[in-house]
mmCIF file of C-alpha atoms in Angstrom:
data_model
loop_
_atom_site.group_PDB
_atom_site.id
_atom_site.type_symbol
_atom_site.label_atom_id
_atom_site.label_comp_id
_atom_site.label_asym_id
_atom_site.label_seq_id
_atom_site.Cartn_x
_atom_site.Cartn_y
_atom_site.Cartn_z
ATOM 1 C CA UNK A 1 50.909 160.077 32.656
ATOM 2 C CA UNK A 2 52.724 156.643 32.884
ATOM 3 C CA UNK A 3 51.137 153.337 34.201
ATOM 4 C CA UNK A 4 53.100 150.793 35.310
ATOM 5 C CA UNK A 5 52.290 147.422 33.493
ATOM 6 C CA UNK A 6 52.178 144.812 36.676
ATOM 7 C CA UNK A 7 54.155 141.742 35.678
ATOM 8 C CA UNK A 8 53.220 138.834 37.520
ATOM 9 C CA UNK A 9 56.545 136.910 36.422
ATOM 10 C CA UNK A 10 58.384 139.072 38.749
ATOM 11 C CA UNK A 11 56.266 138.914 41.572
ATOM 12 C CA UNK A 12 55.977 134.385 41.489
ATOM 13 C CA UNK A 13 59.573 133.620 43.055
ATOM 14 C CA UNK A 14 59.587 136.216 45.973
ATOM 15 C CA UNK A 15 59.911 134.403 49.595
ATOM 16 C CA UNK A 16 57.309 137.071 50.731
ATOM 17 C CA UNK A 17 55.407 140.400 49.452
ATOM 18 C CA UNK A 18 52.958 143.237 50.719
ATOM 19 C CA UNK A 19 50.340 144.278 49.453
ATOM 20 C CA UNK A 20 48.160 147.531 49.658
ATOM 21 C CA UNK A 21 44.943 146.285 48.718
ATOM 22 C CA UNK A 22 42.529 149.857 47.792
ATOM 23 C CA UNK A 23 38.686 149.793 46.157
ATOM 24 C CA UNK A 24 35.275 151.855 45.089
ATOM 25 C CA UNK A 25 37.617 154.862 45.350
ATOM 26 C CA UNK A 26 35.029 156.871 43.027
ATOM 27 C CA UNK A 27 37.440 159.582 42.131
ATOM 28 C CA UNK A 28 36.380 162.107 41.265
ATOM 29 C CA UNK A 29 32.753 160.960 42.477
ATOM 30 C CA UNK A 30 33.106 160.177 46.314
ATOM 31 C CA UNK A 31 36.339 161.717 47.254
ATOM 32 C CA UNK A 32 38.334 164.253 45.126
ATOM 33 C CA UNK A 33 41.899 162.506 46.289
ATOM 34 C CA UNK A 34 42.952 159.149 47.894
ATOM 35 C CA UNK A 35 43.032 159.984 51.721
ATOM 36 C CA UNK A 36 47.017 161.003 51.996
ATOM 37 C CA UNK A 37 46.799 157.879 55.469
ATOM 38 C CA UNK A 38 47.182 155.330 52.676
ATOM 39 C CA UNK A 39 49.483 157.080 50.308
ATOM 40 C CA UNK A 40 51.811 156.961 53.240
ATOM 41 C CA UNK A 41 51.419 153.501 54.069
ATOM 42 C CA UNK A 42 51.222 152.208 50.218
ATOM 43 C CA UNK A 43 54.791 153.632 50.278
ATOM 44 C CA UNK A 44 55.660 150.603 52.146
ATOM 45 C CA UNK A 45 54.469 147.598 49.952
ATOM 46 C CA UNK A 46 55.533 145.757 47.461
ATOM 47 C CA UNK A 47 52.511 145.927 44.940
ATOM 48 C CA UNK A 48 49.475 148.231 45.183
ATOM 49 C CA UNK A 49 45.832 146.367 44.081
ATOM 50 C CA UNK A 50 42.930 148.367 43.161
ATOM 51 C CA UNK A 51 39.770 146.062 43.085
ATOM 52 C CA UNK A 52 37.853 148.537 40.529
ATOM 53 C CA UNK A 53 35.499 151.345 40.695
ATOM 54 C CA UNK A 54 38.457 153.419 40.277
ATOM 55 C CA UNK A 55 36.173 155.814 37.703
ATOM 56 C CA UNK A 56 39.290 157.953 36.590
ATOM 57 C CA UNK A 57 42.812 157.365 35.906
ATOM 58 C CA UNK A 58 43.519 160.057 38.227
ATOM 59 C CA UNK A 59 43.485 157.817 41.406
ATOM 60 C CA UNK A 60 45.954 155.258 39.800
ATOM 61 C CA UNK A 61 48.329 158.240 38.918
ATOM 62 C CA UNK A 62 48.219 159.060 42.824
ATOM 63 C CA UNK A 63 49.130 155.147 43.899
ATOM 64 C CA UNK A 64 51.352 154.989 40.706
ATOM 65 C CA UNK A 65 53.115 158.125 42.665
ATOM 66 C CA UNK A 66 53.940 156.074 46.125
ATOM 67 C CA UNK A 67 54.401 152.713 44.604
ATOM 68 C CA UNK A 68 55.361 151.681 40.925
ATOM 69 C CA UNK A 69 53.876 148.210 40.638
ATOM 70 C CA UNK A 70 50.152 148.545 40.696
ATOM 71 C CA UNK A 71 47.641 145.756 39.687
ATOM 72 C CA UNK A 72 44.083 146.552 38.571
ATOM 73 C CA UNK A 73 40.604 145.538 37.719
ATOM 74 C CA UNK A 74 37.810 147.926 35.877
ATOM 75 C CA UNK A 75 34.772 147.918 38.203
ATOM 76 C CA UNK A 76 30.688 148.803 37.165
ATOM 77 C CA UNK A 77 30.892 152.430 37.385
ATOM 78 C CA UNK A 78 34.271 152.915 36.176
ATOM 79 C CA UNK A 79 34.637 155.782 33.512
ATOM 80 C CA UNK A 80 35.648 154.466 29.812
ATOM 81 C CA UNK A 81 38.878 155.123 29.638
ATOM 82 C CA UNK A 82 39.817 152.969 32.398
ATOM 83 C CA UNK A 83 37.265 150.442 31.223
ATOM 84 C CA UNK A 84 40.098 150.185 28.248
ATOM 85 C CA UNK A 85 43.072 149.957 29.784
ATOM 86 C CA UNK A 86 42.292 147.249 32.803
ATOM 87 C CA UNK A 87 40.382 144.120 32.585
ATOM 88 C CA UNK A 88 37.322 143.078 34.904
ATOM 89 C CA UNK A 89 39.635 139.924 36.164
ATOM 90 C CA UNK A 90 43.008 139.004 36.664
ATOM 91 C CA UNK A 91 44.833 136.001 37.863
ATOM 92 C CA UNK A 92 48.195 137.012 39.963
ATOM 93 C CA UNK A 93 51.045 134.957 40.769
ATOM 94 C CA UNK A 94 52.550 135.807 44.013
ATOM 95 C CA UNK A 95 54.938 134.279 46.302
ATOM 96 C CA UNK A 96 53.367 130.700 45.620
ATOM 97 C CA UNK A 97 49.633 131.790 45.272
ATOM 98 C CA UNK A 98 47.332 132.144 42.932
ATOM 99 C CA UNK A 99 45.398 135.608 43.725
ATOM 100 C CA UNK A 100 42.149 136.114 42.010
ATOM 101 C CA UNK A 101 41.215 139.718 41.086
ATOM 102 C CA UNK A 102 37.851 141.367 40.007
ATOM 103 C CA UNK A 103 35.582 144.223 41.653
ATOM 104 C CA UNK A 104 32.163 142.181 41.467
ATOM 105 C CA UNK A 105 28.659 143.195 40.316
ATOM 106 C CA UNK A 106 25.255 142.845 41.207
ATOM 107 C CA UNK A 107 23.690 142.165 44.215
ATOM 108 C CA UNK A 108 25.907 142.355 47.261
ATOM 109 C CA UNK A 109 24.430 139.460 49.015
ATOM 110 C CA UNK A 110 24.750 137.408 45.998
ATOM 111 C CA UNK A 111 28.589 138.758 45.458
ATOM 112 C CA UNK A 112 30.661 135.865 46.987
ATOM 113 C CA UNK A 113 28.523 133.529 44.935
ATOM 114 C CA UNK A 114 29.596 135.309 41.996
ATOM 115 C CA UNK A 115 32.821 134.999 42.760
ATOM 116 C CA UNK A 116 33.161 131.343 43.297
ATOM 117 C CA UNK A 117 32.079 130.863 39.728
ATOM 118 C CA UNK A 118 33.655 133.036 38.265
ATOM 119 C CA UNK A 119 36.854 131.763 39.818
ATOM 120 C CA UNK A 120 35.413 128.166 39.768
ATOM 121 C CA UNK A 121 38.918 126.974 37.113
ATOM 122 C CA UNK A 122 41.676 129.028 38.223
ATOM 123 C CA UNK A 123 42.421 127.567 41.783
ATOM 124 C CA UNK A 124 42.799 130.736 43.805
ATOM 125 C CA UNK A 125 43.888 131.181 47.146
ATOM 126 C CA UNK A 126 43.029 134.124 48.041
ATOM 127 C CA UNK A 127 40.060 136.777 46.133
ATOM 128 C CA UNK A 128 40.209 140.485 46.507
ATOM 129 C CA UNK A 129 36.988 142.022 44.958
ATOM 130 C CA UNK A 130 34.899 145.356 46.116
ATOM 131 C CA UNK A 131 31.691 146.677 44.847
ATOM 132 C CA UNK A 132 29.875 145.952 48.358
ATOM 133 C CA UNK A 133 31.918 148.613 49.985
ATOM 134 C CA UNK A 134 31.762 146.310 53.180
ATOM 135 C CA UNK A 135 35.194 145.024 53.902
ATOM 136 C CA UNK A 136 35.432 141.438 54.517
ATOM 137 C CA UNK A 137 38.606 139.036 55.363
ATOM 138 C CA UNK A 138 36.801 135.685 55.311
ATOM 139 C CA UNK A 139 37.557 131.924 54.637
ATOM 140 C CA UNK A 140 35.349 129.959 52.616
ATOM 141 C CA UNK A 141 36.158 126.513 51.981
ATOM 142 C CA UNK A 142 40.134 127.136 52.046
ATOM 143 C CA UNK A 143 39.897 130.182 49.708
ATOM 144 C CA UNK A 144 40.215 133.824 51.525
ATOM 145 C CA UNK A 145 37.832 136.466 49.641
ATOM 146 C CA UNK A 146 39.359 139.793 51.044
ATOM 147 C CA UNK A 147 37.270 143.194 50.535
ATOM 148 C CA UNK A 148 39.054 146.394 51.691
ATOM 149 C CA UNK A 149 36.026 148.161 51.487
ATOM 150 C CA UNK A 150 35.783 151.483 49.857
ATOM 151 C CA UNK A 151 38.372 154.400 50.805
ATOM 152 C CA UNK A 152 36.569 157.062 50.390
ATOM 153 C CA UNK A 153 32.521 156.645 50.336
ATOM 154 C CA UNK A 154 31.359 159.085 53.179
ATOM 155 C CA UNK A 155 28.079 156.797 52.920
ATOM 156 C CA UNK A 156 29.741 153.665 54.506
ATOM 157 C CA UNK A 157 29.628 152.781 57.916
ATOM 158 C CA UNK A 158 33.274 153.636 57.763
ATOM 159 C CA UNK A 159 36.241 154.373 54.745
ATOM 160 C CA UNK A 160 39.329 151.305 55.430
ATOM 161 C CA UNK A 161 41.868 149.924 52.966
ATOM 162 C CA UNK A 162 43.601 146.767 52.852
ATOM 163 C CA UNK A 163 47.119 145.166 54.173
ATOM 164 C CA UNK A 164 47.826 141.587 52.821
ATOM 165 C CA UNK A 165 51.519 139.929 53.960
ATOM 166 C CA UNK A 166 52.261 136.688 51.817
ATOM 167 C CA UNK A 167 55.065 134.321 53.187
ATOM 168 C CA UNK A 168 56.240 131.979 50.397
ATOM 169 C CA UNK A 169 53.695 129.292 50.115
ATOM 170 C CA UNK A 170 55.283 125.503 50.373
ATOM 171 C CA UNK A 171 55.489 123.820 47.014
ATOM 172 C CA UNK A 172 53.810 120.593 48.316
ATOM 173 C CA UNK A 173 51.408 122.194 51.000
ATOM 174 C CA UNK A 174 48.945 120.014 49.053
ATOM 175 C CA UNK A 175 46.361 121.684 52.317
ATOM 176 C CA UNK A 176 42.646 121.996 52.177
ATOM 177 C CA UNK A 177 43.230 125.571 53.453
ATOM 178 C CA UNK A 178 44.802 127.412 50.769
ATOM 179 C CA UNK A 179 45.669 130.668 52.678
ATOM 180 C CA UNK A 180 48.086 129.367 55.043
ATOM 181 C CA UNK A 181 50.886 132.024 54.919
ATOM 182 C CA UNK A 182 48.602 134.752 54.356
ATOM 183 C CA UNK A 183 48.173 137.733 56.764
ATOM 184 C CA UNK A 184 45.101 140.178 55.492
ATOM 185 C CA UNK A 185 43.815 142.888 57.932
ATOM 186 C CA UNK A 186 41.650 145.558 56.986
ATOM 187 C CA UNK A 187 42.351 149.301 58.226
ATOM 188 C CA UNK A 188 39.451 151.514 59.240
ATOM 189 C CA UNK A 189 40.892 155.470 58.362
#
Protein backbone atom coordinates (compact mmCIF):
# COMPACT_ATOMS: atom_id res chain seq x y z
CA UNK A 1 0.00 0.00 0.00
CA UNK A 2 1.57 3.35 -1.20
CA UNK A 3 0.16 6.90 -0.44
CA UNK A 4 0.99 9.56 -2.39
CA UNK A 5 2.46 12.52 -0.29
CA UNK A 6 0.43 15.72 -1.91
CA UNK A 7 2.97 18.46 -2.51
CA UNK A 8 1.50 21.71 -2.63
CA UNK A 9 4.75 23.27 -4.34
CA UNK A 10 3.75 21.56 -7.43
CA UNK A 11 0.31 22.35 -7.51
CA UNK A 12 0.99 26.78 -6.77
CA UNK A 13 2.19 27.73 -10.46
CA UNK A 14 -0.47 25.78 -12.55
CA UNK A 15 -2.70 28.27 -14.85
CA UNK A 16 -5.67 25.97 -13.80
CA UNK A 17 -6.47 22.51 -11.87
CA UNK A 18 -9.47 20.06 -11.04
CA UNK A 19 -10.33 18.87 -8.32
CA UNK A 20 -12.42 15.80 -7.08
CA UNK A 21 -13.50 16.93 -3.87
CA UNK A 22 -14.94 13.32 -1.78
CA UNK A 23 -16.10 13.17 2.23
CA UNK A 24 -17.78 11.04 5.34
CA UNK A 25 -17.04 8.08 3.04
CA UNK A 26 -17.26 5.72 6.29
CA UNK A 27 -15.54 2.81 4.68
CA UNK A 28 -15.99 0.20 5.79
CA UNK A 29 -18.98 1.68 7.98
CA UNK A 30 -21.54 3.21 5.41
CA UNK A 31 -20.50 1.79 2.15
CA UNK A 32 -18.08 -1.18 1.66
CA UNK A 33 -16.42 0.65 -1.66
CA UNK A 34 -16.39 4.23 -3.13
CA UNK A 35 -19.40 4.18 -5.65
CA UNK A 36 -17.29 3.11 -9.02
CA UNK A 37 -19.51 6.88 -10.68
CA UNK A 38 -16.70 8.80 -8.99
CA UNK A 39 -13.77 6.54 -9.50
CA UNK A 40 -14.52 7.17 -13.11
CA UNK A 41 -14.79 10.74 -12.97
CA UNK A 42 -11.76 11.24 -10.30
CA UNK A 43 -9.82 9.74 -13.26
CA UNK A 44 -10.16 13.06 -14.78
CA UNK A 45 -8.71 15.59 -12.19
CA UNK A 46 -5.83 16.86 -11.29
CA UNK A 47 -5.83 16.28 -7.39
CA UNK A 48 -8.32 14.17 -5.41
CA UNK A 49 -9.44 15.88 -1.70
CA UNK A 50 -10.91 13.83 0.92
CA UNK A 51 -12.43 16.17 3.67
CA UNK A 52 -12.12 13.29 6.49
CA UNK A 53 -14.22 10.65 7.93
CA UNK A 54 -12.41 8.44 5.67
CA UNK A 55 -12.31 5.65 8.80
CA UNK A 56 -9.89 3.23 6.84
CA UNK A 57 -7.06 3.56 4.58
CA UNK A 58 -8.85 1.37 2.31
CA UNK A 59 -10.90 4.21 0.60
CA UNK A 60 -7.68 6.31 -0.06
CA UNK A 61 -6.05 3.14 -1.67
CA UNK A 62 -9.23 3.13 -4.09
CA UNK A 63 -8.78 7.15 -5.06
CA UNK A 64 -4.94 6.59 -4.80
CA UNK A 65 -5.88 3.86 -7.71
CA UNK A 66 -7.63 6.54 -10.28
CA UNK A 67 -5.59 9.51 -9.35
CA UNK A 68 -2.01 9.75 -7.72
CA UNK A 69 -2.11 13.14 -6.03
CA UNK A 70 -4.55 12.93 -3.20
CA UNK A 71 -4.86 15.54 -0.33
CA UNK A 72 -6.38 14.64 3.05
CA UNK A 73 -7.74 15.57 6.39
CA UNK A 74 -8.51 12.95 9.46
CA UNK A 75 -12.17 13.52 10.39
CA UNK A 76 -14.10 12.57 14.12
CA UNK A 77 -14.78 9.06 13.46
CA UNK A 78 -11.83 8.24 11.52
CA UNK A 79 -10.08 4.88 12.59
CA UNK A 80 -6.41 5.39 14.22
CA UNK A 81 -4.37 4.61 11.75
CA UNK A 82 -5.50 7.25 9.53
CA UNK A 83 -5.76 9.57 12.51
CA UNK A 84 -1.68 9.13 12.16
CA UNK A 85 -0.94 9.57 8.92
CA UNK A 86 -3.25 12.86 7.94
CA UNK A 87 -3.73 15.93 9.88
CA UNK A 88 -7.22 17.52 10.94
CA UNK A 89 -6.17 20.79 8.68
CA UNK A 90 -4.28 21.68 5.84
CA UNK A 91 -3.52 24.81 3.99
CA UNK A 92 -3.18 24.14 -0.03
CA UNK A 93 -1.65 26.22 -2.54
CA UNK A 94 -3.32 26.00 -5.81
CA UNK A 95 -3.29 27.88 -8.93
CA UNK A 96 -3.13 31.30 -6.91
CA UNK A 97 -5.39 30.28 -3.90
CA UNK A 98 -5.12 29.53 -0.70
CA UNK A 99 -7.55 26.36 -0.04
CA UNK A 100 -8.37 25.62 3.50
CA UNK A 101 -8.88 21.93 4.43
CA UNK A 102 -10.46 20.20 7.55
CA UNK A 103 -13.64 17.81 8.01
CA UNK A 104 -15.28 19.88 10.99
CA UNK A 105 -16.78 18.76 14.33
CA UNK A 106 -19.52 19.39 16.47
CA UNK A 107 -22.67 20.71 15.90
CA UNK A 108 -23.62 21.07 12.27
CA UNK A 109 -25.37 24.30 12.63
CA UNK A 110 -22.52 25.69 14.46
CA UNK A 111 -19.94 24.14 11.66
CA UNK A 112 -19.30 27.22 9.40
CA UNK A 113 -18.66 29.16 12.57
CA UNK A 114 -16.07 26.79 13.37
CA UNK A 115 -14.58 27.15 10.42
CA UNK A 116 -14.13 30.82 10.20
CA UNK A 117 -12.01 30.61 13.30
CA UNK A 118 -10.30 28.14 12.75
CA UNK A 119 -9.25 29.60 9.43
CA UNK A 120 -9.48 33.15 10.95
CA UNK A 121 -5.06 33.68 9.99
CA UNK A 122 -4.54 31.81 6.94
CA UNK A 123 -6.52 33.93 4.31
CA UNK A 124 -8.37 31.22 2.44
CA UNK A 125 -10.31 31.43 -0.52
CA UNK A 126 -12.05 28.75 -0.71
CA UNK A 127 -12.92 25.86 2.51
CA UNK A 128 -13.77 22.30 1.78
CA UNK A 129 -14.88 20.59 5.09
CA UNK A 130 -17.65 17.62 5.66
CA UNK A 131 -18.93 16.17 8.81
CA UNK A 132 -22.61 17.65 8.13
CA UNK A 133 -23.03 15.31 5.26
CA UNK A 134 -25.15 18.21 3.64
CA UNK A 135 -23.32 19.51 0.65
CA UNK A 136 -23.01 23.13 0.45
CA UNK A 137 -21.24 25.56 -2.30
CA UNK A 138 -21.74 28.88 -0.51
CA UNK A 139 -20.09 32.41 -0.30
CA UNK A 140 -19.59 33.99 2.87
CA UNK A 141 -18.00 37.21 2.99
CA UNK A 142 -15.67 36.49 -0.21
CA UNK A 143 -14.58 33.05 1.10
CA UNK A 144 -16.40 29.84 -0.64
CA UNK A 145 -16.93 26.94 2.11
CA UNK A 146 -17.62 23.92 -0.29
CA UNK A 147 -19.14 20.56 1.30
CA UNK A 148 -19.47 17.60 -1.13
CA UNK A 149 -21.52 15.92 1.17
CA UNK A 150 -21.02 12.35 2.03
CA UNK A 151 -20.63 9.61 -0.87
CA UNK A 152 -21.92 6.97 0.51
CA UNK A 153 -24.34 7.49 3.74
CA UNK A 154 -27.65 5.71 2.64
CA UNK A 155 -29.11 8.00 5.59
CA UNK A 156 -28.72 11.34 3.64
CA UNK A 157 -31.22 12.90 1.71
CA UNK A 158 -28.98 11.91 -1.13
CA UNK A 159 -24.96 10.49 -1.65
CA UNK A 160 -23.00 13.54 -4.16
CA UNK A 161 -19.30 14.31 -4.47
CA UNK A 162 -17.57 17.33 -5.43
CA UNK A 163 -16.09 19.05 -8.82
CA UNK A 164 -13.99 22.26 -8.17
CA UNK A 165 -12.25 24.00 -11.58
CA UNK A 166 -9.58 26.72 -10.50
CA UNK A 167 -8.45 29.23 -13.29
CA UNK A 168 -5.18 30.92 -12.24
CA UNK A 169 -6.09 33.57 -9.80
CA UNK A 170 -4.62 37.28 -10.81
CA UNK A 171 -1.65 38.25 -8.72
CA UNK A 172 -3.12 41.72 -7.89
CA UNK A 173 -6.94 40.77 -7.84
CA UNK A 174 -6.62 42.59 -4.49
CA UNK A 175 -11.01 41.69 -4.67
CA UNK A 176 -13.29 41.47 -1.72
CA UNK A 177 -14.52 38.21 -3.33
CA UNK A 178 -11.82 35.82 -3.09
CA UNK A 179 -13.30 32.99 -5.28
CA UNK A 180 -13.36 34.67 -8.49
CA UNK A 181 -11.98 31.95 -10.87
CA UNK A 182 -13.46 29.24 -9.02
CA UNK A 183 -16.08 26.82 -10.48
CA UNK A 184 -17.47 24.27 -7.55
CA UNK A 185 -20.61 22.14 -8.34
CA UNK A 186 -21.72 19.41 -6.34
CA UNK A 187 -22.88 15.97 -8.04
CA UNK A 188 -25.86 14.10 -6.63
CA UNK A 189 -24.98 10.00 -7.62
Amino acid sequence: MSQAVFNSNSFKQLNSAKLGVISDTHIPGKGQHIPGMILDAFKHVDLVIHAGDVVSLAAIDELESVCPSLAVVAGNMDQEEVRDKYPVKQILEIAGYRVGLMHGSGAPLNLIGLLKDAFKEDRCDLIIFGHSHKPMNEKNEGVLFFNPGSATDLSAAYNSYGIIELQKRPEASGRADKSLGIEARIIKI
